[in-house]
Structure formats: structure tokens, C-alpha cells
Short mmCIF file of C-alpha atoms in Angstrom, two decimals:
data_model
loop_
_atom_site.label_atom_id
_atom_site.label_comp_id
_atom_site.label_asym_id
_atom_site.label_seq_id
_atom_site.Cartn_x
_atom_site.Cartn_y
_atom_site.Cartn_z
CA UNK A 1 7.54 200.25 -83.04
CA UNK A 2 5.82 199.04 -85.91
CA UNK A 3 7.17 195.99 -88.23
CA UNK A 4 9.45 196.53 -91.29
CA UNK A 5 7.74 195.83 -94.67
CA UNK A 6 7.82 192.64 -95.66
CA UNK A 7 6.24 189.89 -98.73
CA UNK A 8 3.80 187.32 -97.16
CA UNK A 9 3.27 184.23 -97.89
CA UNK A 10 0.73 181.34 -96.69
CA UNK A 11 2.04 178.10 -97.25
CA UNK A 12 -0.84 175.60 -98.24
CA UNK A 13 0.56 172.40 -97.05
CA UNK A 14 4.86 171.36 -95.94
CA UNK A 15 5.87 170.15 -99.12
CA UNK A 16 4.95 174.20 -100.46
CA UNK A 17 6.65 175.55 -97.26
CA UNK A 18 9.87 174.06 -97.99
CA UNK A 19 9.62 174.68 -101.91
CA UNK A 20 9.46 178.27 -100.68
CA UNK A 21 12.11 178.09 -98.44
CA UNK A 22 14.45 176.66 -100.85
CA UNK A 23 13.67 179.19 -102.92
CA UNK A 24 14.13 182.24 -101.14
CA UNK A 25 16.87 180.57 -98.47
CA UNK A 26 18.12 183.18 -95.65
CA UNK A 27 16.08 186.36 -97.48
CA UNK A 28 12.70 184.39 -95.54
CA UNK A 29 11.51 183.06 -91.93
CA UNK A 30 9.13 181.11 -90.83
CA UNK A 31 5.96 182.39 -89.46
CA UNK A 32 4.23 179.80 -87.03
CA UNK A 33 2.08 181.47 -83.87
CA UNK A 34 4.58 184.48 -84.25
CA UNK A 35 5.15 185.25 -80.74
CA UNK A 36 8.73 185.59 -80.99
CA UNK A 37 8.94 186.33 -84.76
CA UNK A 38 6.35 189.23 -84.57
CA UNK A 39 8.38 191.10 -81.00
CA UNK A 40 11.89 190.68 -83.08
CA UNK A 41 10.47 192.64 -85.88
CA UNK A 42 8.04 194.69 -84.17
CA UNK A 43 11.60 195.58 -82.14
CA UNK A 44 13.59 195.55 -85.23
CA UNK A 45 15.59 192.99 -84.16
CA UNK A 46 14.66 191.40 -87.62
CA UNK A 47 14.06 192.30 -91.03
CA UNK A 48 13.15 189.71 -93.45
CA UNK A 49 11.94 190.39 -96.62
CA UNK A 50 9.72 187.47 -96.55
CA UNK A 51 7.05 185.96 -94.26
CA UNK A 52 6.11 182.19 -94.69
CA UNK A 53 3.29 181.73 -92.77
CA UNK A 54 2.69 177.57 -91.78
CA UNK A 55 0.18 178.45 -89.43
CA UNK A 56 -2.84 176.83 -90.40
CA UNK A 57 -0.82 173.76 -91.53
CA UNK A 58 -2.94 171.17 -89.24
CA UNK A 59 -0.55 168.57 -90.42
CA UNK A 60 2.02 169.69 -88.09
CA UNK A 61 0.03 169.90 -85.50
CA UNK A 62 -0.71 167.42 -82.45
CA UNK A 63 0.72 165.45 -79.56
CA UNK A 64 1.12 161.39 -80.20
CA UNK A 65 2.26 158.75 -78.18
CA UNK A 66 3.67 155.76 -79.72
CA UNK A 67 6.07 152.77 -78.55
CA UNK A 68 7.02 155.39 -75.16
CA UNK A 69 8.18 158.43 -78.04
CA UNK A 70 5.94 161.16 -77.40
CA UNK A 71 6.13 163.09 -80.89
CA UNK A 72 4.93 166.58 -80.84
CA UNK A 73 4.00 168.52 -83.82
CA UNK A 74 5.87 171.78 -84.68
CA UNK A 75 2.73 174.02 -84.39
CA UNK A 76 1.14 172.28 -81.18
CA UNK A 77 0.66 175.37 -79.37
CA UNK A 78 1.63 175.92 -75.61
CA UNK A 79 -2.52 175.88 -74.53
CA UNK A 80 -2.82 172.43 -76.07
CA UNK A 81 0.61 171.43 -73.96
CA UNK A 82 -0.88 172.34 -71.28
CA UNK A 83 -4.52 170.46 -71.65
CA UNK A 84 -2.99 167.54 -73.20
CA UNK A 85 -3.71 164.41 -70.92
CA UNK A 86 -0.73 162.61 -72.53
CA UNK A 87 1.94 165.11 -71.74
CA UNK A 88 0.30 165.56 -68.16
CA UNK A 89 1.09 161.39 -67.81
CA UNK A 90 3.96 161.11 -69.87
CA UNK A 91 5.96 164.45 -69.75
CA UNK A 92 4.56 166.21 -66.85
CA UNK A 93 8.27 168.13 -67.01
CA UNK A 94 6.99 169.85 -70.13
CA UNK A 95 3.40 170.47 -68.36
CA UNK A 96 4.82 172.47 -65.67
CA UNK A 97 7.22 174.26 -68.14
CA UNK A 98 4.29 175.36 -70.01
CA UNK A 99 2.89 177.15 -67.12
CA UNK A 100 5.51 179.23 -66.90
CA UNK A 101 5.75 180.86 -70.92
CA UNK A 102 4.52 183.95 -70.73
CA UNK A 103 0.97 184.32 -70.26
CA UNK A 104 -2.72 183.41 -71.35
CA UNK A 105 -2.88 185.47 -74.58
CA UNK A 106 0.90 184.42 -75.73
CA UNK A 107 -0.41 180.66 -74.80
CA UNK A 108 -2.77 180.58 -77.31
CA UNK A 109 -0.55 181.50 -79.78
CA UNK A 110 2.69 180.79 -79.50
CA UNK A 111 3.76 177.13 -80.77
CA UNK A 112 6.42 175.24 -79.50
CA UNK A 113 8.41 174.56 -82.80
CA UNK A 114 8.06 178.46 -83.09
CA UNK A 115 9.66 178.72 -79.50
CA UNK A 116 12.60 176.01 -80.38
CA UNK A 117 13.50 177.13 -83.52
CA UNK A 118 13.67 180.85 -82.03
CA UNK A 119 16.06 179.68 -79.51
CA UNK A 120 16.10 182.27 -76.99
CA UNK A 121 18.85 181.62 -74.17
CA UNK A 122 16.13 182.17 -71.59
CA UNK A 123 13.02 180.29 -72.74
CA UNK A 124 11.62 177.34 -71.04
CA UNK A 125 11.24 174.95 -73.10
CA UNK A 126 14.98 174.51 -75.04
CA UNK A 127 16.02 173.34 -71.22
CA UNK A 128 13.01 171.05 -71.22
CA UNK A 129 14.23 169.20 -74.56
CA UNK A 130 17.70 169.19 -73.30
CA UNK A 131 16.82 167.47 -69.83
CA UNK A 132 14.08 165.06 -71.78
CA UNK A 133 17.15 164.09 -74.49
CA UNK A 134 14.60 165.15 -77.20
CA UNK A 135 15.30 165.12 -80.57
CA UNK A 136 14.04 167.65 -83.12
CA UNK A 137 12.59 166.34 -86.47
CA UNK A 138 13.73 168.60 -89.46
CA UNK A 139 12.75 168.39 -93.27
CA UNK A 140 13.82 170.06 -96.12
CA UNK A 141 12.99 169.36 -100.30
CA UNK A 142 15.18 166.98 -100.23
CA UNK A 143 14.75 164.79 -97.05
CA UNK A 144 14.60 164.90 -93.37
CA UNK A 145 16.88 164.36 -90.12
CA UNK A 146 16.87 164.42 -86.74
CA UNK A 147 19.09 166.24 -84.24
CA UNK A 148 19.55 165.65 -80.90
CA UNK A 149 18.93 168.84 -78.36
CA UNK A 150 22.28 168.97 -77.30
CA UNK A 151 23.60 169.70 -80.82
CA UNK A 152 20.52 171.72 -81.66
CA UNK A 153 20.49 174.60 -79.75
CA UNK A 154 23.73 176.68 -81.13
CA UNK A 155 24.03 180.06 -79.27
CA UNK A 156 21.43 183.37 -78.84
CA UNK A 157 19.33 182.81 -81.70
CA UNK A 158 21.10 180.23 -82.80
CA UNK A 159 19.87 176.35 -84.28
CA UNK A 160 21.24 173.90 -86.41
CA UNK A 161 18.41 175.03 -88.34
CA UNK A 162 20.07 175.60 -92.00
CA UNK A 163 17.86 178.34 -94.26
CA UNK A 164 16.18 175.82 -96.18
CA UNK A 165 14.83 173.81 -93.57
CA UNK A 166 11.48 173.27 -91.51
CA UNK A 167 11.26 172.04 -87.95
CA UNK A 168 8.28 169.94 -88.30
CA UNK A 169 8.15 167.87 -84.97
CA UNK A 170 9.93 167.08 -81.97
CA UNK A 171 10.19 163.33 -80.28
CA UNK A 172 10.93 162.93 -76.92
CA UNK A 173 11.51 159.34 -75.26
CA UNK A 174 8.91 159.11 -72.45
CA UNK A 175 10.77 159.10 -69.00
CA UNK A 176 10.55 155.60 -67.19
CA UNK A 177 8.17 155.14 -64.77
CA UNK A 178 9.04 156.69 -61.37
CA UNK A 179 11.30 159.13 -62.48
CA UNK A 180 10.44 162.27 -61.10
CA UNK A 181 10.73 166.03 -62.35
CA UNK A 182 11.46 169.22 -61.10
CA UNK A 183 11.01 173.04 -62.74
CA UNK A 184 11.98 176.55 -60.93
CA UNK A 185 12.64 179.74 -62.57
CA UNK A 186 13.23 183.02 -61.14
CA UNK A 187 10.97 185.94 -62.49
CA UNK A 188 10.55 189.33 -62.03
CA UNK A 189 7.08 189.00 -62.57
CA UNK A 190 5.09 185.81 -63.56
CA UNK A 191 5.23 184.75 -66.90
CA UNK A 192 8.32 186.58 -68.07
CA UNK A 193 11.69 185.33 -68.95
CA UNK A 194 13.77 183.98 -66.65
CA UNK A 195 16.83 185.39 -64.86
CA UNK A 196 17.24 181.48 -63.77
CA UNK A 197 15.40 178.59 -64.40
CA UNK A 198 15.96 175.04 -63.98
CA UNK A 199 14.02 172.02 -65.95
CA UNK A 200 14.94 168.49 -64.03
CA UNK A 201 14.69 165.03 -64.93
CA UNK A 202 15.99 162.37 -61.96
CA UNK A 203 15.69 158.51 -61.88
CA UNK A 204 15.71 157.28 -58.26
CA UNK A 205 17.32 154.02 -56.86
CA UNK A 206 16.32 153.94 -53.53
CA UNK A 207 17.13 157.22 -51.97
CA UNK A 208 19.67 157.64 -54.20
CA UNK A 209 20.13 159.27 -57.82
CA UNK A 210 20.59 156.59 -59.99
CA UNK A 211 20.72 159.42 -62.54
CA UNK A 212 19.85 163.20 -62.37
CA UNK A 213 20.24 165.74 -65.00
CA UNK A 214 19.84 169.23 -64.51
CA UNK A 215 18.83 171.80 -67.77
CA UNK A 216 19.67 175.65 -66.88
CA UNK A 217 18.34 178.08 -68.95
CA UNK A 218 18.89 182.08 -68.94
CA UNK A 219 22.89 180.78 -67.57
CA UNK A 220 24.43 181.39 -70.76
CA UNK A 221 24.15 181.38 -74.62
CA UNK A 222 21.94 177.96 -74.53
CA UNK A 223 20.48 175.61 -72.00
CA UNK A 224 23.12 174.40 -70.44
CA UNK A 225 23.46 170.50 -68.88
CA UNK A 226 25.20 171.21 -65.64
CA UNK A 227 28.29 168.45 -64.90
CA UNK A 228 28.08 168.87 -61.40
CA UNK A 229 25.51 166.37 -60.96
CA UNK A 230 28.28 163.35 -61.06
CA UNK A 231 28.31 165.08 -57.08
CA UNK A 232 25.27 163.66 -56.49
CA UNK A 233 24.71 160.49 -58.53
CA UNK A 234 24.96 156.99 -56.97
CA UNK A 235 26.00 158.45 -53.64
CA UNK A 236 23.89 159.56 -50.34
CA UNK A 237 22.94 162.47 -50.55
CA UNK A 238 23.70 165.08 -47.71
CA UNK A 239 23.75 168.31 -47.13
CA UNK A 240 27.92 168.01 -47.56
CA UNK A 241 27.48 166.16 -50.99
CA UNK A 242 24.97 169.09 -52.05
CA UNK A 243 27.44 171.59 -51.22
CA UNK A 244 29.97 170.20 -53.51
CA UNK A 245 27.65 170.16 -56.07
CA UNK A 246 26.99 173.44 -55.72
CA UNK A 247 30.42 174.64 -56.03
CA UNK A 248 31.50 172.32 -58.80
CA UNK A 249 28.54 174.06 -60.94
CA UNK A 250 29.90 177.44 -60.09
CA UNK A 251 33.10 176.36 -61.17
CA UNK A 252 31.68 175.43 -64.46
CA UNK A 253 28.80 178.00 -65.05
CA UNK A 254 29.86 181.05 -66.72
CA UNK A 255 26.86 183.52 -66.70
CA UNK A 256 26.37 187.03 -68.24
CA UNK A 257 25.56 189.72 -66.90
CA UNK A 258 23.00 191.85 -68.15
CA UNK A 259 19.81 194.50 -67.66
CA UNK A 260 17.90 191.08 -66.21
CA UNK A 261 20.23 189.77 -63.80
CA UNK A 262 23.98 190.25 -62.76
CA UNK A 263 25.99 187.15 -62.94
CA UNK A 264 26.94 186.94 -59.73
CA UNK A 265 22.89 186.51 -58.90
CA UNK A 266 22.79 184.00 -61.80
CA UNK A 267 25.44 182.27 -59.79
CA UNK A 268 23.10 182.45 -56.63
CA UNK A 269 20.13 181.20 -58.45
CA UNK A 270 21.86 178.22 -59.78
CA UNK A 271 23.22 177.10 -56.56
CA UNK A 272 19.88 177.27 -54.88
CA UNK A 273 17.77 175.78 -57.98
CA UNK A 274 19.86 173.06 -57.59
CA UNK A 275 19.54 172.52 -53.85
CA UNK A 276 15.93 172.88 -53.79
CA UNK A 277 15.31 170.57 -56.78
CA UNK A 278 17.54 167.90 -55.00
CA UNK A 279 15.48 168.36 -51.71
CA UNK A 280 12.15 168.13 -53.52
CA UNK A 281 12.89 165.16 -55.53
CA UNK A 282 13.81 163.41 -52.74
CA UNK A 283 11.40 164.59 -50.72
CA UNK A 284 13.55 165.87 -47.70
CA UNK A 285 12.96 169.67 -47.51
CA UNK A 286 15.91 170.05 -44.57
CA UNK A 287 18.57 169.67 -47.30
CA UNK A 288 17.31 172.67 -49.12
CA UNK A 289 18.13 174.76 -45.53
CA UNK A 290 21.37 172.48 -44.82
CA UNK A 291 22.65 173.79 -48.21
CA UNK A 292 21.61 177.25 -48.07
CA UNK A 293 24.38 179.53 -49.88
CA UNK B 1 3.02 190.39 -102.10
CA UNK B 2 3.39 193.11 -99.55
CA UNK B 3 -0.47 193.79 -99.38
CA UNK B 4 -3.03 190.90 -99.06
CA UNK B 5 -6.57 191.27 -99.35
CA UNK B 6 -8.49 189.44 -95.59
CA UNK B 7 -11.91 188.89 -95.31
CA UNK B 8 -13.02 188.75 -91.77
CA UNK B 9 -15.61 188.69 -88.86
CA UNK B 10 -15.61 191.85 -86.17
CA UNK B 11 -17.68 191.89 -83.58
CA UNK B 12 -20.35 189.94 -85.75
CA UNK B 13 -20.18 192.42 -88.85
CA UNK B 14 -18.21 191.14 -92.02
CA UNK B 15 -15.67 193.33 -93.15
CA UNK B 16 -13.43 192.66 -96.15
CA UNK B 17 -10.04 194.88 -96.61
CA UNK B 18 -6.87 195.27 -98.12
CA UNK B 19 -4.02 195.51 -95.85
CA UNK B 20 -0.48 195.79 -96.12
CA UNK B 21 1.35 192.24 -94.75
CA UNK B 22 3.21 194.06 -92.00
CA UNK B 23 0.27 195.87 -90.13
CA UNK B 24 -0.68 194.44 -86.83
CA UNK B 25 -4.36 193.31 -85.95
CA UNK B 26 -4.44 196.08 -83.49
CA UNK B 27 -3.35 198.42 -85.89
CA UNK B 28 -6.41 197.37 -88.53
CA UNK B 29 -8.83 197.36 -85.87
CA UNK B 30 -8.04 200.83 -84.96
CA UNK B 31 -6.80 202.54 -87.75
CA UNK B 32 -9.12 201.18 -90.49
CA UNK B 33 -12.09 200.65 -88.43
CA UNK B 34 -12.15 203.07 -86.12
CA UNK B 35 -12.58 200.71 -83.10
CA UNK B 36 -10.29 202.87 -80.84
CA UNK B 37 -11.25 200.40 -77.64
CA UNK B 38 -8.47 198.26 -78.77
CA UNK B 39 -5.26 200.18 -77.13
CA UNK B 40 -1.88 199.83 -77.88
CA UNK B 41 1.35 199.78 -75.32
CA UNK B 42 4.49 198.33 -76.08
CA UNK B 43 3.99 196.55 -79.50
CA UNK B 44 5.74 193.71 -78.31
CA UNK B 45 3.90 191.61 -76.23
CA UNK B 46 4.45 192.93 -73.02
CA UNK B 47 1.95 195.03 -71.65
CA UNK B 48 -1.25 193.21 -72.74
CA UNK B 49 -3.06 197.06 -73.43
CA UNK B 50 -4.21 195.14 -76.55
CA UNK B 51 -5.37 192.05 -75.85
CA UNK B 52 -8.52 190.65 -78.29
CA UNK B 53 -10.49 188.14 -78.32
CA UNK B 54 -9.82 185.65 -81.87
CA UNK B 55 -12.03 182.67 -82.15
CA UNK B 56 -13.04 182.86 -78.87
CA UNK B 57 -9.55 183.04 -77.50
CA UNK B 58 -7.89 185.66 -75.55
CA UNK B 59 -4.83 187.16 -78.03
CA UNK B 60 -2.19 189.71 -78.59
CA UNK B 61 -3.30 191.91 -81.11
CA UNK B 62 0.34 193.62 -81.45
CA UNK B 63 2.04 189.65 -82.13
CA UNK B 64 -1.21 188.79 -84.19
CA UNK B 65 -0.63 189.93 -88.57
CA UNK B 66 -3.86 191.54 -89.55
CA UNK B 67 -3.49 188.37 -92.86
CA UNK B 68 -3.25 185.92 -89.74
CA UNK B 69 -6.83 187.84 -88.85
CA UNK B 70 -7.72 186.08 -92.16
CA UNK B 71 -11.37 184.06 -91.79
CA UNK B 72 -11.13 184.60 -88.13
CA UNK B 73 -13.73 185.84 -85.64
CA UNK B 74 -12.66 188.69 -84.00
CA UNK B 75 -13.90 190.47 -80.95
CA UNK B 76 -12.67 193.89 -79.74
CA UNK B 77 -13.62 195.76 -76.06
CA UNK B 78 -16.11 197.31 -78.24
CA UNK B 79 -17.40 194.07 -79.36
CA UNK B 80 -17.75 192.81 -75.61
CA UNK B 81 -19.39 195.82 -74.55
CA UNK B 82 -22.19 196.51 -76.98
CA UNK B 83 -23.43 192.92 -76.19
CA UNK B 84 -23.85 193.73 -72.43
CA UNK B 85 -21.63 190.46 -72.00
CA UNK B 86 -19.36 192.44 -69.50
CA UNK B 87 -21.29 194.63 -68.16
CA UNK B 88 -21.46 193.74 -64.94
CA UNK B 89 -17.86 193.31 -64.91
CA UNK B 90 -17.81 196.92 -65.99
CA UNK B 91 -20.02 198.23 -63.63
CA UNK B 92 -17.54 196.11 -61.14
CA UNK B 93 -14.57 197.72 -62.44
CA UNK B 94 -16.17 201.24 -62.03
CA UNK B 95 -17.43 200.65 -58.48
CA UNK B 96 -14.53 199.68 -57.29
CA UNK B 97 -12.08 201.83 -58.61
CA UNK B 98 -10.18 199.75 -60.54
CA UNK B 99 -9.37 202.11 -63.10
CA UNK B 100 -7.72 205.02 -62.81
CA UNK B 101 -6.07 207.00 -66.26
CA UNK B 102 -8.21 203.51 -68.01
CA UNK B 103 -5.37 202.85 -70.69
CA UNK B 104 -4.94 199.18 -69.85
CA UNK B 105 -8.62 198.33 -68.87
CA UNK B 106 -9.72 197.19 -72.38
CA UNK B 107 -7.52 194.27 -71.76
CA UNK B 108 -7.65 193.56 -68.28
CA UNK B 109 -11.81 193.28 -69.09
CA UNK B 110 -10.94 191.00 -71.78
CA UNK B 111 -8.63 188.78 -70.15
CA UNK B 112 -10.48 188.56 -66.50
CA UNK B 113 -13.93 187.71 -68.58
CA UNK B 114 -11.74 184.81 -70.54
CA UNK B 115 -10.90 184.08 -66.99
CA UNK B 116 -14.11 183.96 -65.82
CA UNK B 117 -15.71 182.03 -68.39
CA UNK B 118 -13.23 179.17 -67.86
CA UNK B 119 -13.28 179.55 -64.07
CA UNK B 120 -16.63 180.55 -62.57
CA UNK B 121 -14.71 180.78 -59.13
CA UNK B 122 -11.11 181.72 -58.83
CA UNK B 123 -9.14 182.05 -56.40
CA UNK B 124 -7.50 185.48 -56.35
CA UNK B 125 -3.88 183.72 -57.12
CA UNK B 126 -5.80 183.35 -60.19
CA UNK B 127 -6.94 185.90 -60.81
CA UNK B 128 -3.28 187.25 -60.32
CA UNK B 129 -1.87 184.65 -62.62
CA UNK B 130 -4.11 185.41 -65.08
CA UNK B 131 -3.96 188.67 -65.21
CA UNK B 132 -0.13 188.24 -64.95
CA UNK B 133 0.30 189.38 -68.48
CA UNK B 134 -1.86 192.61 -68.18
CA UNK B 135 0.27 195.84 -66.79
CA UNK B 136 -1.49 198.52 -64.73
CA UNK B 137 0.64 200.96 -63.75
CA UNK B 138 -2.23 203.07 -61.96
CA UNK B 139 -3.68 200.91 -59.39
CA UNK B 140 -1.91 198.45 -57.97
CA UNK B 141 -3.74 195.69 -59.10
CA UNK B 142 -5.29 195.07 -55.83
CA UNK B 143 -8.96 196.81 -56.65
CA UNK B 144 -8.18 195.30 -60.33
CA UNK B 145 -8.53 191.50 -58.38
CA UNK B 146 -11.20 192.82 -56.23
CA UNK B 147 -13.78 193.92 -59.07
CA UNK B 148 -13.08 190.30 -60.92
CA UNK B 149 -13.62 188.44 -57.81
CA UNK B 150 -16.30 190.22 -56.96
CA UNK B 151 -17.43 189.93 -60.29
CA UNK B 152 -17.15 185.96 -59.97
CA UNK B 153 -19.00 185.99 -56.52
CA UNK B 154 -22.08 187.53 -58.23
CA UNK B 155 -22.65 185.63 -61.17
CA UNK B 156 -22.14 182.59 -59.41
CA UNK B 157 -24.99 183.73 -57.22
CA UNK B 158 -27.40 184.36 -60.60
CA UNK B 159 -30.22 182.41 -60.86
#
């Protein structure tokens, strides 16, 4: 389908982007690479009756490393994720995320304040901030603030975005070094959403966890931090331990079921992302076939 | 305002027009200019049917605002074609079948010659992957990988 009518707008620099958005509040959205904006109204998922386009604001865009924060500008697209040599050292997590949004054309578009702020339940790269303990950098007229991921991400949809404000940039602290990462998500067909993904960060001590966190996304709602992990941490690991794991996150996990996946598969998916991303961080691929569910 | 007046570059010619805010780059292209090359699926990103080429990068002209368009270089299939740039992918394409009813091969031509002007030699994983975002619902794919590879194997061996 085509797009509903709507007023456009080009914002000339942030300061005019938020005037505008504190002027017209909830009646406007935010255009960035519009890659999730333009399919919601194209669908008619959306109607807005106004169109504030930030997207050649090159003040919001770029990747910076300073005193081990890595702070990424709102309109850094996915492309320049992916051939940044600073997120390849420092956040390789968010490197291999990258790879998996959508495809080539949608790359070269699509920005990741765009993707955060849109919030779908099944994207990449909310789980990614969630595991990294990112925190989202958010102005309006009258100031800014920061939010961490965990309070950020609200439901389908749904940010602790209010109407008048901008996501300008996101910080993430840079992992120590040595810990190590993992990423999985079950497609249908390469570069689409998820049925089941996982984004993982893990600190080692030894051959044990010394921490391990574990991001779902396409589970539920919002990326979800599973709890089951406290299974695994400061204990050695076995195929037994793994197992518990795995059923203490099913106990917890609550998944829908919908045209992309029933839950009981979602269930299925998280077990094994989980046993798989414990074997390959530790590098001992027989635990992945001890815990086979 | 719900109209906006772009100036813009296609396929080297300058073209200046008023537009309304909510047409689609795909939509201008073919509906104002006549460049019917450009085809469109599912209007949302999916099918890839309409991918262009904007500033020298491989797009979605159904997620792309013709305003967005604004000061931007755009090339079209018809754009890639004229020039001979493709041709031999073409002529690849045509040899070995890999088209059959043709709807989606605008954009697979687009996106395997981005492909192959970033990658001289992929693998055919690549080619999969990047083609990943391109549906055919005729062939297969598997003729669609041959003609690129192919495609790849010959220029490599040009002079």
C-alpha cells in the first residue's frame, strides 16, 4: 500500500528538531533512515500527520571512543556499524548483530537510533544494548538524560521515549578485555526478523563464568535478560548445570505465539541458543550435544 | 507542507519536480518519469523488486521519500543499462536462464553488480547473502547465483 498523507519537515540542525517536536508533540515522528518508519506507514500501521526528517543531521552521526564509552550517534547507520574498526575491537557483539538486520539495501539506510527508538520486540539490536548495559542519550528543549536499556525498551513499540524528545546517541561501556560474545538468531530466511535470537556478553574466570548475561529478543514484548544464568555463573559448567539452566529459563520465559513462530518453538529455540552459546564461549562444543533438548 | 519541491540527479540528467511528501522514490521514478525498470512488490521492504542505486549505494526505493531523493544521485535499472555497465551481467542473466516471468530482475541486477563491485570474487554464500534480500519466486535462485558468479569469473579474467 501506499503511505497516508502527511506534512514534511527537514530539520536543519537538533536544536530545530526538538523546537518542532515540542511543538507538534504526539501529532509528529521522527524520520531518520526510515526503514521502520516508512514499512509502518506504507502498512498503515501509522499515520502521523507530520514527518520530521533529521536525516542529514551529520551532527548525530558517528562512532567515538573515549575513556572505554563507545558513544554512537543516533543516525550512524548499520553499514558504518559494520565497517567501523572501533566497534569491530571494542563491541564486536554489535558487529555481528549488524550482520544479521535485514539486508544490503536496508543497511545503508536504516540507522540505529531509528531501529532503538522503533523498538520492535524482534530486532537485533535492543538485545544488543540490553546485554552491553547501554545507555541511551535523550534531549529535549529543555535538557537531556540518559536511560539505561533495561528501563528503555517499554513493550511492542514501546520507549521511554516521551513525544517531545530526540534520541540523539547511545553510550555503551566497552566490555573488559577477554570477555567474549556470542549472537544466534533463528530465521526463516537470512536477514529477516527473528523467531529467536540471542545477543551474549560473558566474562570468564578460568573455565568458569565469572559473569554471563544472556539478551533474548523475538521472546516477548522486549528483549528480555534471562535469570537463569545464576545456573551457570561461578560454578563448573556441565552438561547437568546446562540443563538446569535450560529449564529455569523455560520456567521464566513466557513467549507468544504468532504467524512467525509458535511458542512452544520459541521455547525450543531458547533452550538451545542458550546451550550452544555456553558451549561456544567456552569453547567445548560436546556440551552443546550433552544438553540437547 | 504536504508537497515539497526536489531537485535531483537521474541517471545523469537533472530533473527538478514537485512531489507530494508521502510518494515513494519508486513511485516518482515510475510514475513521473516514466522509468518503468524500477518495479514495485510489496511496498514494504521485503521483496527488494525495487531496489536503486542512491549515491552510489544499493537502496529501497519503496522505504526511500521521493524529498529524501532531495540533491541525491540516483540510478535506476534503466540508468545501469544504457551505460553498458551491466551488460555482461545481462547477457549472463539471459544465458543462463536466470529469469523467468523477469519481475524481480531489475533488482537482483542491481544488487549482484553492488556486489560485484565490492567483491570482485565471491563466494556463492555471498552471493546468497547478498542477494538475501532479493525474492525470486520463479527460479530458484540457483541459475540467479550461477549468472553472478559466472559473471565474477569473467571480469576477473578481463584484461
Amino acid at each position: 500500500m501506499k503511505a497516508p498523507a502527511f506534512s514534511y519537515m527537514r530539520a536543519e540542525s537538533v536544536e530545530h528538531a526538538l523546537e518542532l517536536l515540542s511543538r507538534h508533540g504526539d501529532a509528529a515522528k521522527i524520520l531518520s533512515g526510515g526503514q521502520s518508519l516508512l514499512p509502518a506507514l506504507n502498512l498503515r500501521l501509522a499515520a502521523p500527520a507530520i514527518l520530521i526528517d533529521i536525516g542529514r543531521l551529520d551532527e548525530l552521526r558517528g562512532i567515538d571512543l573515549r575513556d572505554n564509552v563507545v558513544t554512537i550517534g543516533a543516525l550512524t547507520r548499520h553499514v558504518d556499524l559494520l565497517a567501523s574498526e572501533e566497534i569491530l575491537s571494542s563491541l564486536p557483539l554489535l558487529r555481528q548483530a549488524a550482520a544479521h538486520v535485514a539486508h544490503p539495501a536496508i543497511r545503508n539506510r536504516g540507522t540505529i537510533g531509528g531501529n532503538l527508538a522503533h523498538a520492535d520486540p524482534a530486532s537485533e539490536f535492543p538485545a544488543c544494548m540490553l546485554a552491553l548495559d547501554a545507555r541511551m542519550v535523550i534531549r529535549r528543549e529543555d535538557g537531556e538524560r540518559r536511560v539505561d536499556a533495561r528501563d528503555f525498551f517499554r513493550g511492542i513499540y514501546e520507549t521511554a521515549l516521551e513525544p517531545c524528545e530526540l534520541l540523539v546517541a547511545i553510550e555503551i561501556p566497552r566490555p573488559q578485555s577477554g570477555s567474549r560474545t556470542y549472537f544466534h538468531e533463528f530465521v526463516r530466511r537470512s536477514g529477516d526478523y527473528a523467531m529467536t535470537g540471542l545477543a551474549a556478553l560473558a566474562h570468564l574466570d578460568g573455565a568458569q563464568f565469572a559473569d554471563l548475561r544472556l539478551s533474548y529478543f523475538a521472546i516477548g514484548d522486549r528483549p528480555y535478560l534471562a535469570r537463569a544464568t545464576s545456573h551457570l555463573v561461578g560454578v563448573a559448567i556441565t552438561g547437568e548445570r546446562i540443563a538446569e539452566a535450560q529449564a529455569a529459563l523455560d520456567a521464566e520465559l513466557d513467549p507468544p505465539d504468532d504467524q512467525q513462530a509458535s511458542a512452544a518453538m520459541r521455547r525450543h529455540f531458547a533452550r538451545l541458543l542458550l546451550s550452544r552459546c555456553v558451549a561456544n564461549v567456552l569453547e567445548r562444543p560436546e556440551l552443546a550435544m550433552e544438553a540437547v533438548t | 507542507m504536504t508537497t515539497a519541491r526536489i531537485a535531483l540527479m537521474v541517471n545523469g540528467e537533472k530533473i527538478s519536480a514537485e512531489v507530494p511528501a508521502r510518494l515513494n522514490l519508486a513511485d516518482f521514478v515510475r510514475d513521473q518519469l516514466g522509468l518503468t525498470g524500477t518495479h514495485v512488490g510489496c511496498e514494504h521492504g521485503v521483496c527488494g523488486a525495487c531496489t536503486m542505486r542512491v549515491n552510489g549505494e544499493i537502496i529501497r526505493s519503496c522505504l526511500t521519500l521521493a524529498v529524501q531523493a532531495d540533491g541525491c544521485a540516483v540510478e535506476t535499472i534503466e540508468g545501469l543499462s544504457d551505460s553498458g555497465e551491466i551488460a555482461d551481467l545481462q547477457a549472463a542473466f539471459r544465458e543462463r536462464n536466470a529469469l523467468q516471468c523477469g519481475y524481480c530482475t531489475p533488482g537482483m541486477l542491481i544488487t549482484a553488480q553492488d556486489l560485484l563491485l565490492k567483491h570482485a570474487d565471491p563466494e556463492r554464500t555471498e552471493i546468497r547473502e547478498h542477494l538475501s534480500g532479493n525474492y525470486c519466486r520463479c527460479t530458484g535462485y540457483h541459475a540467479i547465483v550461477d549468472a553472478v558468479e559466472r559473471t565474477a569469473k569473467a571480469r576477473q579474467r578481463r584484461p
